[in-house]
Amino acid sequence: MRILVIEDEPKVGRAVREGLQAEGYEVELTATGEDGFFRASSQPFDLIVLDVMLPGRDGIEVLAALRKGGLRIPVLLLTAKDAIEDRVSGLDSGADDYLVKPFAFAELSARIRALLRRGKAEPVVSLQVDTLEMDVVTHTVTRAGQRIELTAREYELLEFLARNKDRVVSREMLAREVWRESARATPLDNVIDVHIARLRRKVDDPFDRKLLHTVRGVGFTLREASS
Ligand code: CA
């Protein structure tokens, strides 16, 4: 289980990190909302502990932006004593729970366990085709456990193919759904073919089993390798 702790007070941050690590969690600690937002958007975590009072972008803003971006993992807010408006706006912005500072570590730990148990009922947010796995929240792509780095467009293209796995998608569908161009716009066939070729190099070439197939005259399909 990976937990991201966003807390600018070094003593509190370190104490939380050490306590959680002692309980077997993998912990990343960061002191700013900007960096916290970046990490939460780009890496997979199971839970976030988020201080409200942060320099620059505060915890409520970070939380609202993460939820807007589709992040669904539990978020536990750390709020200042008596700052009731923080708790209200925090819960409005999508926090799952909050803890008032100063708090006992045992209390934090109990709340985290409860949130992680609850989190197991969350809807599936990953797509799988054969050994290819895509996390649609963090946009992390792996094949057979190996990380695959994709550009934003390549990711979108692969996600569209994965959502339509075993179906043939035409270049027109890709132009409309991935490039968001109407059929009347300049033909994108060439651009699409270049992106498909790049995807194939990254997703299929290093592996024996091929998933991405060209259906001549029609389009493309992503499907489990037949054995
Ligand atoms: Ca603070």
Short mmCIF file of C-alpha atoms and ligand atoms in Angstrom, two decimals:
data_model
loop_
_atom_site.label_atom_id
_atom_site.label_comp_id
_atom_site.label_asym_id
_atom_site.label_seq_id
_atom_site.Cartn_x
_atom_site.Cartn_y
_atom_site.Cartn_z
CA MET A 1 0.00 0.00 0.00
CA ARG A 2 1.42 3.39 -1.02
CA ILE A 3 0.54 6.56 0.84
CA LEU A 4 1.34 10.11 -0.22
CA VAL A 5 1.76 12.55 2.67
CA ILE A 6 1.52 16.25 1.76
CA GLU A 7 2.56 18.21 4.84
CA ASP A 8 4.76 21.28 5.10
CA GLU A 9 5.63 21.05 8.80
CA PRO A 10 8.82 18.97 8.77
CA LYS A 11 8.33 17.50 12.24
CA VAL A 12 4.76 16.39 11.61
CA GLY A 13 5.61 15.10 8.14
CA ARG A 14 8.55 13.04 9.33
CA ALA A 15 6.63 11.62 12.32
CA VAL A 16 3.74 10.56 10.07
CA ARG A 17 6.10 9.05 7.51
CA GLU A 18 8.07 7.08 10.10
CA GLY A 19 4.93 5.87 11.89
CA LEU A 20 3.32 4.68 8.67
CA GLN A 21 6.51 3.05 7.42
CA ALA A 22 6.75 1.15 10.71
CA GLU A 23 3.28 -0.21 9.96
CA GLY A 24 4.43 -1.48 6.59
CA TYR A 25 3.16 1.25 4.26
CA GLU A 26 5.28 2.68 1.50
CA VAL A 27 5.30 6.43 2.11
CA GLU A 28 6.21 9.46 0.01
CA LEU A 29 6.43 12.78 1.75
CA THR A 30 6.27 16.16 0.09
CA ALA A 31 5.97 19.65 1.55
CA THR A 32 4.14 21.61 -1.14
CA GLY A 33 0.74 21.43 -2.77
CA GLU A 34 2.24 21.81 -6.25
CA ASP A 35 4.57 18.86 -5.85
CA GLY A 36 1.87 16.83 -4.09
CA PHE A 37 -0.52 17.46 -6.95
CA PHE A 38 2.12 16.47 -9.47
CA ARG A 39 2.97 13.22 -7.68
CA ALA A 40 -0.65 12.29 -7.06
CA SER A 41 -1.42 12.87 -10.75
CA SER A 42 1.53 10.93 -12.08
CA GLN A 43 2.07 8.01 -9.68
CA PRO A 44 -0.19 5.34 -8.24
CA PHE A 45 -1.10 5.76 -4.57
CA ASP A 46 -3.71 4.04 -2.43
CA LEU A 47 -4.37 6.99 -0.15
CA ILE A 48 -3.36 10.62 0.42
CA VAL A 49 -2.85 12.38 3.75
CA LEU A 50 -3.25 16.05 2.92
CA ASP A 51 -2.58 19.04 5.16
CA VAL A 52 -4.98 21.91 4.50
CA MET A 53 -2.66 24.77 5.44
CA LEU A 54 0.10 24.63 2.86
CA PRO A 55 2.15 27.48 1.41
CA GLY A 56 1.12 28.38 -2.13
CA ARG A 57 -1.57 26.04 -3.35
CA ASP A 58 -3.45 24.92 -0.22
CA GLY A 59 -4.82 21.47 0.51
CA ILE A 60 -8.40 22.26 -0.49
CA GLU A 61 -7.29 23.55 -3.90
CA VAL A 62 -5.07 20.52 -4.44
CA LEU A 63 -7.89 18.17 -3.50
CA ALA A 64 -10.44 19.90 -5.73
CA ALA A 65 -8.03 19.77 -8.68
CA LEU A 66 -7.25 16.08 -8.11
CA ARG A 67 -10.93 15.13 -7.90
CA LYS A 68 -11.65 17.17 -11.02
CA GLY A 69 -8.92 15.18 -12.75
CA GLY A 70 -10.72 11.94 -11.85
CA LEU A 71 -8.61 10.78 -8.89
CA ARG A 72 -10.77 8.51 -6.73
CA ILE A 73 -8.46 7.24 -3.98
CA PRO A 74 -9.31 8.15 -0.36
CA VAL A 75 -8.02 11.48 0.91
CA LEU A 76 -7.66 12.23 4.62
CA LEU A 77 -7.36 15.93 5.44
CA LEU A 78 -5.35 17.32 8.31
CA THR A 79 -7.04 20.50 9.51
CA ALA A 80 -6.17 23.10 12.08
CA LYS A 81 -8.03 23.13 15.38
CA ASP A 82 -11.35 25.02 15.17
CA ALA A 83 -11.09 25.61 11.42
CA ILE A 84 -14.57 24.23 10.84
CA GLU A 85 -14.91 25.96 7.47
CA ASP A 86 -11.84 23.95 6.28
CA ARG A 87 -13.58 20.70 7.20
CA VAL A 88 -16.76 21.71 5.40
CA SER A 89 -15.04 22.89 2.22
CA GLY A 90 -12.72 19.89 2.44
CA LEU A 91 -15.60 17.43 2.48
CA ASP A 92 -17.32 19.43 -0.28
CA SER A 93 -14.16 19.15 -2.36
CA GLY A 94 -14.09 15.40 -2.04
CA ALA A 95 -12.23 14.55 1.17
CA ASP A 96 -13.19 11.21 2.71
CA ASP A 97 -12.29 12.05 6.29
CA TYR A 98 -10.42 14.62 8.32
CA LEU A 99 -8.35 14.72 11.44
CA VAL A 100 -7.86 17.80 13.62
CA LYS A 101 -4.31 18.79 14.58
CA PRO A 102 -2.69 17.95 16.91
CA PHE A 103 -3.63 14.29 16.64
CA ALA A 104 -2.37 11.04 18.12
CA PHE A 105 -0.63 8.83 15.56
CA ALA A 106 -2.80 5.85 16.61
CA GLU A 107 -5.88 7.83 15.57
CA LEU A 108 -4.41 8.65 12.16
CA SER A 109 -3.45 5.04 11.66
CA ALA A 110 -6.95 3.80 12.57
CA ARG A 111 -8.59 6.27 10.16
CA ILE A 112 -6.26 5.22 7.35
CA ARG A 113 -7.03 1.53 7.88
CA ALA A 114 -10.77 2.30 7.79
CA LEU A 115 -10.45 4.32 4.58
CA LEU A 116 -8.37 1.67 2.85
CA ARG A 117 -10.93 -1.02 3.75
CA ARG A 118 -13.69 1.16 2.35
CA GLY A 119 -11.60 1.93 -0.72
CA LYS A 120 -11.69 -1.71 -1.77
CA ALA A 121 -15.29 -1.27 -2.88
CA GLU A 122 -14.32 1.49 -5.34
CA PRO A 123 -15.14 0.90 -9.01
CA VAL A 124 -12.49 -0.67 -11.20
CA VAL A 125 -10.28 1.97 -12.73
CA SER A 126 -7.98 -0.19 -14.77
CA LEU A 127 -8.19 -1.83 -18.17
CA GLN A 128 -6.54 -5.08 -19.04
CA VAL A 129 -5.85 -6.71 -22.37
CA ASP A 130 -3.74 -9.83 -22.06
CA THR A 131 -0.60 -8.80 -20.12
CA LEU A 132 -1.20 -5.12 -20.88
CA GLU A 133 -2.56 -3.13 -17.95
CA MET A 134 -3.67 0.49 -17.96
CA ASP A 135 -4.53 2.54 -14.91
CA VAL A 136 -7.04 5.05 -16.26
CA VAL A 137 -6.61 7.38 -13.28
CA THR A 138 -2.85 7.73 -13.22
CA HIS A 139 -2.39 6.85 -16.92
CA THR A 140 0.22 4.30 -15.93
CA VAL A 141 0.72 1.58 -18.55
CA THR A 142 2.54 -1.68 -17.98
CA ARG A 143 2.96 -4.83 -19.96
CA ALA A 144 3.97 -8.02 -18.13
CA GLY A 145 4.88 -5.75 -15.24
CA GLN A 146 7.18 -3.52 -17.32
CA ARG A 147 6.40 0.16 -17.39
CA ILE A 148 5.64 1.58 -20.85
CA GLU A 149 6.12 5.32 -21.34
CA LEU A 150 3.60 6.87 -23.71
CA THR A 151 2.91 10.40 -24.86
CA ALA A 152 -0.50 11.80 -23.93
CA ARG A 153 -1.84 11.11 -27.43
CA GLU A 154 -0.45 7.60 -27.55
CA TYR A 155 -2.05 6.93 -24.18
CA GLU A 156 -5.44 8.20 -25.36
CA LEU A 157 -5.20 6.10 -28.49
CA LEU A 158 -4.31 2.98 -26.51
CA GLU A 159 -7.05 3.61 -23.96
CA PHE A 160 -9.63 3.95 -26.73
CA LEU A 161 -8.44 0.69 -28.29
CA ALA A 162 -8.46 -1.05 -24.89
CA ARG A 163 -11.99 0.15 -24.11
CA ASN A 164 -13.02 -1.32 -27.44
CA LYS A 165 -10.98 -4.47 -27.16
CA ASP A 166 -11.85 -7.25 -29.62
CA ARG A 167 -13.73 -4.71 -31.72
CA VAL A 168 -12.37 -3.23 -34.91
CA VAL A 169 -12.02 0.54 -34.76
CA SER A 170 -11.78 2.53 -37.96
CA ARG A 171 -9.48 5.47 -38.66
CA GLU A 172 -12.60 7.63 -38.78
CA MET A 173 -13.53 6.58 -35.25
CA LEU A 174 -10.01 7.33 -34.06
CA ALA A 175 -10.02 10.74 -35.78
CA ARG A 176 -13.31 11.58 -34.09
CA GLU A 177 -12.75 10.06 -30.63
CA VAL A 178 -9.02 10.47 -30.07
CA TRP A 179 -8.13 13.47 -32.26
CA ARG A 180 -11.59 14.99 -31.91
CA GLU A 181 -11.74 15.91 -35.57
CA SER A 182 -14.93 15.66 -37.52
CA ALA A 183 -14.97 13.45 -40.57
CA ARG A 184 -14.93 16.52 -42.80
CA ALA A 185 -11.65 17.87 -41.47
CA THR A 186 -8.33 17.18 -43.13
CA PRO A 187 -7.81 13.44 -43.29
CA LEU A 188 -5.68 12.23 -40.40
CA ASP A 189 -4.98 8.78 -41.79
CA ASN A 190 -1.29 9.42 -42.03
CA VAL A 191 -1.03 10.82 -38.50
CA ILE A 192 -3.06 7.92 -37.12
CA ASP A 193 -0.89 5.36 -38.88
CA VAL A 194 2.25 6.98 -37.49
CA HIS A 195 0.82 6.83 -33.95
CA ILE A 196 -0.28 3.23 -34.39
CA ALA A 197 3.23 2.34 -35.54
CA ARG A 198 4.72 4.03 -32.47
CA LEU A 199 2.30 2.26 -30.16
CA ARG A 200 3.16 -1.04 -31.76
CA ARG A 201 6.88 -0.40 -31.20
CA LYS A 202 6.30 0.28 -27.51
CA VAL A 203 3.51 -2.13 -26.67
CA ASP A 204 4.13 -5.11 -28.96
CA ASP A 205 7.65 -5.16 -30.38
CA PRO A 206 9.45 -6.09 -27.13
CA PHE A 207 7.04 -9.02 -26.60
CA ASP A 208 6.33 -12.28 -28.39
CA ARG A 209 2.56 -12.07 -28.18
CA LYS A 210 1.12 -9.36 -30.43
CA LEU A 211 -2.00 -7.50 -29.29
CA LEU A 212 -2.41 -4.68 -31.81
CA HIS A 213 -3.54 -5.80 -35.23
CA THR A 214 -4.28 -4.01 -38.49
CA VAL A 215 -7.48 -5.09 -40.15
CA ARG A 216 -6.80 -4.33 -43.77
CA GLY A 217 -9.16 -1.81 -45.30
CA VAL A 218 -11.05 -1.36 -42.04
CA GLY A 219 -8.87 -0.22 -39.16
CA PHE A 220 -7.29 -1.67 -36.06
CA THR A 221 -8.08 -3.97 -33.19
CA LEU A 222 -6.53 -4.65 -29.80
CA ARG A 223 -7.14 -8.17 -28.58
CA GLU A 224 -5.72 -10.87 -26.33
CA ALA A 225 -3.05 -12.91 -28.05
CA SER A 226 -4.54 -16.19 -29.22
CA SER A 227 -2.66 -19.15 -27.86
CA CA B 1 0.65 23.20 7.41
#
